[in-house]
C-alpha cells in the first residue's frame, strides 16, 4: 500500500474488503519496510543489514533488523485495532524462499542463491519465522484464519538461471526444479501446521503453475495481462485440481479504471476457451490488482480495492 501510516492503511483495507482483508505493507517508509527487509526481520537466528547494493546477511541484529521488526509490530498493532471481532480469512505476506535467496547477499557480496547450504539455512530460518508470525497473527485476531502469501517475483528467473552475479557479467546457474519445489513444500507444511493455506504471488511472466501445484500451494496470484496461450493448459489443470486463481486484472498504478464487468471480461473469455463451467468462476477466482499498490496514490489505492470488490461481484452474478 502507498504511504507510511499503518493505521490509515489498516483502516482502508479492512473497510474495503469484507472477506479477505490483509496485513498491509508500506515500503515507502524505507529500508526495513520494503519486502526483503520486512521478511528479513522475520528470520530466526539470521540477521541482515542494508548495504549500498542491498540487504546483506549479518552476524548479529543491528539497527536495520530492529527497525524492520518495529515496523512489523506497528503494522500488526494497527491490524489488530481494526479487526476486533473479525472472523474469516486474513492474508499476510512474506517473501518466498527463492526470491529471498536471490536478493539477500552473503558476506562476500554474492547472492545467497550461489550457495546451496545458505539456501537451505535461509529456508529453514524463514520457516521458523513464519511459524512464529502466523501464531502472532492468530493471537492478535483470534477469529481469523491466516492465509499466507509468499511473494516470489524472482521464482521464474531462479528456475531459468537469470539471476545476475554481483559483478553483473554472469548469471547464477538455474536451480533444479525438484529443489525449488521441495523448499516451497517445506513452507507449505509449516503453514499447514497453523491451518494456513498458501498462495504464491508472482507478477513476472511464465509463472510455473504446475510446479506450484505439486508443492501444495492452494492459490496462485499473478498478473493476468502477462498470460500467454502456452500457460492456459496449466491454468485449466490447476483450476480442475482445486487451485484458486488470484487474477491481477486491475492496474496497480494510477490511471483510468474500466467498468467492473469490463475488468473481468478476460477471465470470462479464458473460462470459455478452457471449457470450464461458468458456475465455478466465483469459487475459483479472486479479483486483485495486477501487482502491489505501493506505487499508487492513496486515493487510487482505495478506488482499486473498491473496484476489485465490484468486479468480483460482477463475476459471481454474471459468470457468462
CSV table of N, CA and C in Angstrom, one decimal, residues 19-127:
chain,number,residue,atom,x,y,z
A,19,UNK,N,-14.2,-9.9,3.0
A,19,UNK,CA,-14.0,-11.3,3.0
A,19,UNK,C,-12.5,-11.7,3.0
A,20,UNK,N,-11.6,-10.9,2.5
A,20,UNK,CA,-10.2,-11.2,2.5
A,20,UNK,C,-9.4,-10.0,2.8
A,21,UNK,N,-9.5,-9.4,4.0
A,21,UNK,CA,-8.6,-8.3,4.4
A,21,UNK,C,-7.2,-8.8,4.5
A,22,UNK,N,-6.2,-7.9,4.6
A,22,UNK,CA,-4.8,-8.4,4.6
A,22,UNK,C,-4.0,-7.4,5.5
A,23,UNK,N,-2.8,-7.9,5.9
A,23,UNK,CA,-1.9,-7.0,6.6
A,23,UNK,C,-1.1,-6.2,5.6
A,24,UNK,N,-1.3,-4.9,5.6
A,24,UNK,CA,-0.7,-4.0,4.6
A,24,UNK,C,0.8,-3.9,4.8
A,25,UNK,N,1.5,-3.8,3.7
A,25,UNK,CA,3.0,-3.5,3.7
A,25,UNK,C,3.1,-2.0,3.2
A,26,UNK,N,4.0,-1.3,3.8
A,26,UNK,CA,4.2,0.1,3.5
A,26,UNK,C,5.6,0.4,3.2
A,27,UNK,N,6.1,0.0,2.0
A,27,UNK,CA,7.5,0.2,1.7
A,27,UNK,C,8.0,1.6,1.6
A,28,UNK,N,7.1,2.6,1.5
A,28,UNK,CA,7.5,4.0,1.4
A,28,UNK,C,8.2,4.5,2.6
A,29,UNK,N,8.1,3.7,3.7
A,29,UNK,CA,8.8,4.1,5.0
A,29,UNK,C,10.3,3.9,4.9
A,30,UNK,N,10.8,3.1,3.9
A,30,UNK,CA,12.2,3.0,3.8
A,30,UNK,C,12.7,1.6,4.1
A,31,UNK,N,14.0,1.4,4.1
A,31,UNK,CA,14.6,0.0,4.4
A,31,UNK,C,14.0,-0.6,5.7
A,32,UNK,N,13.6,-1.8,5.6
A,32,UNK,CA,13.0,-2.5,6.7
A,32,UNK,C,11.5,-2.6,6.5
A,33,UNK,N,11.0,-1.7,5.7
A,33,UNK,CA,9.5,-1.8,5.4
A,33,UNK,C,9.4,-2.3,4.0
A,34,UNK,N,10.5,-2.4,3.2
A,34,UNK,CA,10.5,-3.0,1.9
A,34,UNK,C,10.3,-4.5,2.0
A,35,UNK,N,9.9,-5.2,1.0
A,35,UNK,CA,9.5,-6.6,1.2
A,35,UNK,C,10.7,-7.5,1.6
A,36,UNK,N,11.9,-7.2,1.1
A,36,UNK,CA,13.0,-8.0,1.5
A,36,UNK,C,13.4,-7.7,3.0
A,37,UNK,N,13.5,-6.5,3.4
A,37,UNK,CA,13.8,-6.1,4.7
A,37,UNK,C,12.8,-6.6,5.7
A,38,UNK,N,11.5,-6.5,5.3
A,38,UNK,CA,10.4,-6.9,6.2
A,38,UNK,C,10.5,-8.4,6.5
A,39,UNK,N,10.8,-9.2,5.4
A,39,UNK,CA,10.9,-10.6,5.7
A,39,UNK,C,12.2,-11.0,6.4
A,40,UNK,N,13.2,-10.2,6.1
A,40,UNK,CA,14.5,-10.5,6.8
A,40,UNK,C,14.3,-10.3,8.3
A,41,UNK,N,13.4,-9.4,8.7
A,41,UNK,CA,13.1,-9.2,10.1
A,41,UNK,C,12.4,-10.3,10.8
A,42,UNK,N,11.8,-11.2,10.0
A,42,UNK,CA,11.1,-12.4,10.5
A,42,UNK,C,12.0,-13.6,10.7
A,43,UNK,N,13.2,-13.5,10.1
A,43,UNK,CA,14.1,-14.7,10.2
A,43,UNK,C,14.5,-15.0,11.6
A,44,UNK,N,14.7,-16.3,11.9
A,44,UNK,CA,15.2,-16.7,13.2
A,44,UNK,C,16.6,-17.1,13.2
A,45,UNK,N,17.4,-16.4,14.0
A,45,UNK,CA,18.9,-16.7,14.1
A,45,UNK,C,19.6,-16.3,12.9
A,46,UNK,N,19.0,-15.5,12.0
A,46,UNK,CA,19.7,-15.0,10.8
A,46,UNK,C,19.3,-13.5,10.8
A,47,UNK,N,20.3,-12.7,10.5
A,47,UNK,CA,20.1,-11.2,10.5
A,47,UNK,C,20.6,-10.6,9.3
A,48,UNK,N,20.2,-9.4,9.0
A,48,UNK,CA,20.6,-8.7,7.8
A,48,UNK,C,20.7,-7.2,8.0
A,49,UNK,N,21.5,-6.6,7.2
A,49,UNK,CA,21.6,-5.1,7.3
A,49,UNK,C,21.7,-4.6,5.9
A,50,UNK,N,21.5,-3.3,5.7
A,50,UNK,CA,21.5,-2.6,4.4
A,50,UNK,C,22.9,-2.2,4.0
A,51,UNK,N,23.3,-2.6,2.8
A,51,UNK,CA,24.5,-2.1,2.1
A,51,UNK,C,24.0,-1.3,0.9
A,52,UNK,N,24.9,-0.5,0.3
A,52,UNK,CA,24.5,0.2,-0.9
A,52,UNK,C,24.0,-0.7,-2.0
A,53,UNK,N,24.4,-2.0,-2.0
A,53,UNK,CA,24.0,-2.9,-3.1
A,53,UNK,C,22.7,-3.6,-2.7
A,54,UNK,N,22.2,-3.5,-1.4
A,54,UNK,CA,21.0,-4.2,-1.0
A,54,UNK,C,21.2,-4.8,0.4
A,55,UNK,N,20.4,-5.8,0.7
A,55,UNK,CA,20.4,-6.4,2.0
A,55,UNK,C,21.5,-7.5,2.1
A,56,UNK,N,22.3,-7.5,3.2
A,56,UNK,CA,23.4,-8.4,3.3
A,56,UNK,C,23.2,-9.1,4.7
A,57,UNK,N,23.5,-10.4,4.7
A,57,UNK,CA,23.5,-11.2,5.9
A,57,UNK,C,24.5,-10.7,7.0
A,58,UNK,N,24.1,-10.6,8.2
A,58,UNK,CA,24.9,-10.1,9.3
A,58,UNK,C,25.2,-11.1,10.4
A,59,UNK,N,26.2,-10.9,11.2
A,59,UNK,CA,26.4,-11.8,12.3
A,59,UNK,C,25.5,-11.6,13.5
A,60,UNK,N,24.9,-10.4,13.6
A,60,UNK,CA,24.1,-10.1,14.8
A,60,UNK,C,23.0,-9.1,14.4
A,61,UNK,N,22.0,-9.0,15.1
A,61,UNK,CA,20.9,-8.0,14.8
A,61,UNK,C,21.5,-6.6,15.0
A,62,UNK,N,21.2,-5.7,14.1
A,62,UNK,CA,21.6,-4.3,14.2
A,62,UNK,C,20.4,-3.4,14.0
A,63,UNK,N,20.7,-2.1,13.7
A,63,UNK,CA,19.6,-1.1,13.6
A,63,UNK,C,18.6,-1.5,12.5
A,64,UNK,N,19.0,-2.0,11.4
A,64,UNK,CA,18.1,-2.3,10.3
A,64,UNK,C,17.1,-3.4,10.7
A,65,UNK,N,17.7,-4.5,11.4
A,65,UNK,CA,16.8,-5.5,11.8
A,65,UNK,C,15.8,-5.0,12.9
A,66,UNK,N,16.3,-4.2,13.8
A,66,UNK,CA,15.4,-3.7,14.8
A,66,UNK,C,14.3,-2.8,14.2
A,67,UNK,N,14.7,-2.0,13.2
A,67,UNK,CA,13.7,-1.2,12.5
A,67,UNK,C,12.6,-2.0,11.8
A,68,UNK,N,13.1,-3.1,11.1
A,68,UNK,CA,12.1,-3.9,10.4
A,68,UNK,C,11.1,-4.6,11.4
A,69,UNK,N,11.6,-5.0,12.5
A,69,UNK,CA,10.7,-5.7,13.5
A,69,UNK,C,9.8,-4.6,14.1
A,70,UNK,N,10.3,-3.4,14.3
A,70,UNK,CA,9.5,-2.4,14.9
A,70,UNK,C,8.3,-2.0,14.0
A,71,UNK,N,8.6,-1.9,12.7
A,71,UNK,CA,7.5,-1.6,11.8
A,71,UNK,C,6.5,-2.7,11.6
A,72,UNK,N,7.0,-3.9,11.7
A,72,UNK,CA,6.1,-5.1,11.6
A,72,UNK,C,5.2,-5.0,12.8
A,73,UNK,N,5.7,-4.7,14.0
A,73,UNK,CA,4.9,-4.6,15.2
A,73,UNK,C,3.9,-3.5,15.1
A,74,UNK,N,4.3,-2.4,14.5
A,74,UNK,CA,3.3,-1.3,14.3
A,74,UNK,C,2.2,-1.7,13.4
A,75,UNK,N,2.6,-2.4,12.3
A,75,UNK,CA,1.5,-2.9,11.4
A,75,UNK,C,0.6,-3.8,12.0
A,76,UNK,N,1.1,-4.8,12.8
A,76,UNK,CA,0.2,-5.7,13.5
A,76,UNK,C,-0.7,-5.1,14.5
A,77,UNK,N,-0.1,-4.1,15.2
A,77,UNK,CA,-1.0,-3.3,16.2
A,77,UNK,C,-2.1,-2.7,15.5
A,78,UNK,N,-1.9,-2.1,14.3
A,78,UNK,CA,-2.9,-1.4,13.6
A,78,UNK,C,-3.9,-2.4,13.0
A,79,UNK,N,-3.5,-3.5,12.5
A,79,UNK,CA,-4.4,-4.5,12.0
A,79,UNK,C,-5.3,-5.0,13.2
A,80,UNK,N,-4.7,-5.3,14.3
A,80,UNK,CA,-5.4,-5.8,15.5
A,80,UNK,C,-6.5,-4.8,15.9
A,81,UNK,N,-6.2,-3.5,15.8
A,81,UNK,CA,-7.2,-2.5,16.2
A,81,UNK,C,-8.4,-2.5,15.3
A,82,UNK,N,-8.2,-2.8,14.0
A,82,UNK,CA,-9.3,-2.7,13.1
A,82,UNK,C,-9.9,-4.0,12.7
A,83,UNK,N,-9.5,-5.1,13.4
A,83,UNK,CA,-10.1,-6.4,13.1
A,83,UNK,C,-10.8,-7.0,14.4
A,84,UNK,N,-11.1,-6.1,15.3
A,84,UNK,CA,-11.8,-6.6,16.5
A,84,UNK,C,-13.1,-7.3,16.1
A,85,UNK,N,-13.3,-8.6,16.7
A,85,UNK,CA,-14.4,-9.4,16.4
A,85,UNK,C,-14.5,-9.9,15.0
A,86,UNK,N,-13.4,-9.7,14.2
A,86,UNK,CA,-13.4,-10.2,12.8
A,86,UNK,C,-13.3,-11.8,12.8
A,87,UNK,N,-14.0,-12.4,11.9
A,87,UNK,CA,-13.9,-13.8,11.8
A,87,UNK,C,-13.9,-14.1,10.3
A,88,UNK,N,-12.9,-14.9,9.8
A,88,UNK,CA,-12.7,-15.2,8.4
A,88,UNK,C,-11.3,-15.2,8.0
A,89,UNK,N,-11.1,-15.3,6.7
A,89,UNK,CA,-9.7,-15.3,6.1
A,89,UNK,C,-9.0,-14.0,6.3
A,90,UNK,N,-7.7,-14.0,6.6
A,90,UNK,CA,-6.9,-12.8,6.7
A,90,UNK,C,-5.6,-13.1,6.1
A,91,UNK,N,-5.2,-12.3,5.1
A,91,UNK,CA,-4.0,-12.6,4.4
A,91,UNK,C,-2.8,-11.9,4.9
A,92,UNK,N,-1.7,-12.6,5.1
A,92,UNK,CA,-0.4,-12.0,5.5
A,92,UNK,C,0.6,-12.4,4.4
A,93,UNK,N,1.6,-11.6,4.2
A,93,UNK,CA,2.6,-11.8,3.1
A,93,UNK,C,4.0,-11.8,3.7
A,94,UNK,N,4.8,-12.6,3.0
A,94,UNK,CA,6.3,-12.6,3.2
A,94,UNK,C,6.9,-13.0,1.9
A,95,UNK,N,8.2,-12.6,1.7
A,95,UNK,CA,8.9,-13.0,0.5
A,95,UNK,C,9.2,-14.5,0.6
A,96,UNK,N,9.0,-15.2,-0.5
A,96,UNK,CA,9.2,-16.6,-0.6
A,96,UNK,C,10.7,-17.0,-0.6
A,97,UNK,N,11.0,-18.2,-0.4
A,97,UNK,CA,12.4,-18.6,-0.2
A,97,UNK,C,13.3,-18.3,-1.3
A,98,UNK,N,12.8,-18.4,-2.6
A,98,UNK,CA,13.7,-18.3,-3.7
A,98,UNK,C,13.9,-16.8,-4.1
A,99,UNK,N,13.0,-16.0,-3.9
A,99,UNK,CA,13.2,-14.5,-4.1
A,99,UNK,C,14.1,-14.0,-3.0
A,100,UNK,N,13.9,-14.6,-1.8
A,100,UNK,CA,14.7,-14.1,-0.7
A,100,UNK,C,16.2,-14.5,-0.9
A,101,UNK,N,16.5,-15.7,-1.3
A,101,UNK,CA,17.9,-16.0,-1.5
A,101,UNK,C,18.5,-15.4,-2.8
A,102,UNK,N,17.7,-15.0,-3.7
A,102,UNK,CA,18.1,-14.2,-4.9
A,102,UNK,C,18.5,-12.8,-4.5
A,103,UNK,N,17.8,-12.3,-3.4
A,103,UNK,CA,18.0,-10.9,-3.0
A,103,UNK,C,19.0,-10.7,-1.9
A,104,UNK,N,19.0,-11.6,-0.9
A,104,UNK,CA,19.9,-11.4,0.2
A,104,UNK,C,21.4,-11.8,-0.2
A,105,UNK,N,22.3,-10.9,0.2
A,105,UNK,CA,23.7,-11.1,-0.1
A,105,UNK,C,24.4,-11.8,1.0
A,106,UNK,N,25.4,-12.7,0.6
A,106,UNK,CA,26.3,-13.3,1.6
A,106,UNK,C,27.4,-12.2,1.9
A,107,UNK,N,28.2,-12.5,2.8
A,107,UNK,CA,29.2,-11.6,3.3
A,107,UNK,C,30.2,-11.2,2.2
A,108,UNK,N,30.3,-12.0,1.1
A,108,UNK,CA,31.2,-11.7,0.0
A,108,UNK,C,30.5,-10.9,-1.1
A,109,UNK,N,29.2,-10.6,-0.8
A,109,UNK,CA,28.5,-9.7,-1.8
A,109,UNK,C,27.7,-10.5,-2.8
A,110,UNK,N,28.0,-11.8,-2.9
A,110,UNK,CA,27.2,-12.6,-3.9
A,110,UNK,C,25.8,-13.0,-3.3
A,111,UNK,N,24.9,-13.2,-4.1
A,111,UNK,CA,23.5,-13.7,-3.7
A,111,UNK,C,23.6,-15.0,-2.9
A,112,UNK,N,22.8,-15.1,-1.9
A,112,UNK,CA,22.8,-16.4,-1.2
A,112,UNK,C,22.4,-17.6,-2.1
A,113,UNK,N,21.8,-17.2,-3.2
A,113,UNK,CA,21.4,-18.3,-4.2
A,113,UNK,C,22.6,-19.0,-4.7
A,114,UNK,N,23.8,-18.4,-4.6
A,114,UNK,CA,25.0,-19.1,-5.1
A,114,UNK,C,25.5,-20.2,-4.2
A,115,UNK,N,25.0,-20.3,-3.0
A,115,UNK,CA,25.4,-21.3,-2.0
A,115,UNK,C,24.3,-22.2,-1.6
A,116,UNK,N,24.2,-23.4,-2.0
A,116,UNK,CA,23.1,-24.3,-1.7
A,116,UNK,C,22.9,-24.5,-0.2
A,117,UNK,N,24.0,-24.5,0.6
A,117,UNK,CA,23.9,-24.6,2.0
A,117,UNK,C,23.2,-23.3,2.6
A,118,UNK,N,23.6,-22.2,2.1
A,118,UNK,CA,22.9,-20.9,2.6
A,118,UNK,C,21.4,-20.9,2.2
A,119,UNK,N,21.1,-21.5,1.0
A,119,UNK,CA,19.7,-21.6,0.6
A,119,UNK,C,18.9,-22.4,1.6
A,120,UNK,N,19.5,-23.5,2.0
A,120,UNK,CA,18.8,-24.4,3.0
A,120,UNK,C,18.7,-23.8,4.3
A,121,UNK,N,19.7,-23.1,4.8
A,121,UNK,CA,19.7,-22.4,6.1
A,121,UNK,C,18.6,-21.3,6.1
A,122,UNK,N,18.6,-20.5,5.0
A,122,UNK,CA,17.6,-19.4,5.0
A,122,UNK,C,16.2,-19.9,4.9
A,123,UNK,N,16.0,-21.0,4.1
A,123,UNK,CA,14.7,-21.6,4.1
A,123,UNK,C,14.2,-22.1,5.4
A,124,UNK,N,15.1,-22.7,6.1
A,124,UNK,CA,14.8,-23.2,7.5
A,124,UNK,C,14.5,-22.1,8.4
A,125,UNK,N,15.3,-21.0,8.4
A,125,UNK,CA,15.1,-19.8,9.2
A,125,UNK,C,13.8,-19.2,8.9
A,126,UNK,N,13.5,-19.0,7.6
A,126,UNK,CA,12.2,-18.4,7.2
A,126,UNK,C,11.0,-19.3,7.7
A,127,UNK,N,11.1,-20.6,7.6
A,127,UNK,CA,10.1,-21.5,8.1
A,127,UNK,C,9.8,-21.2,9.6
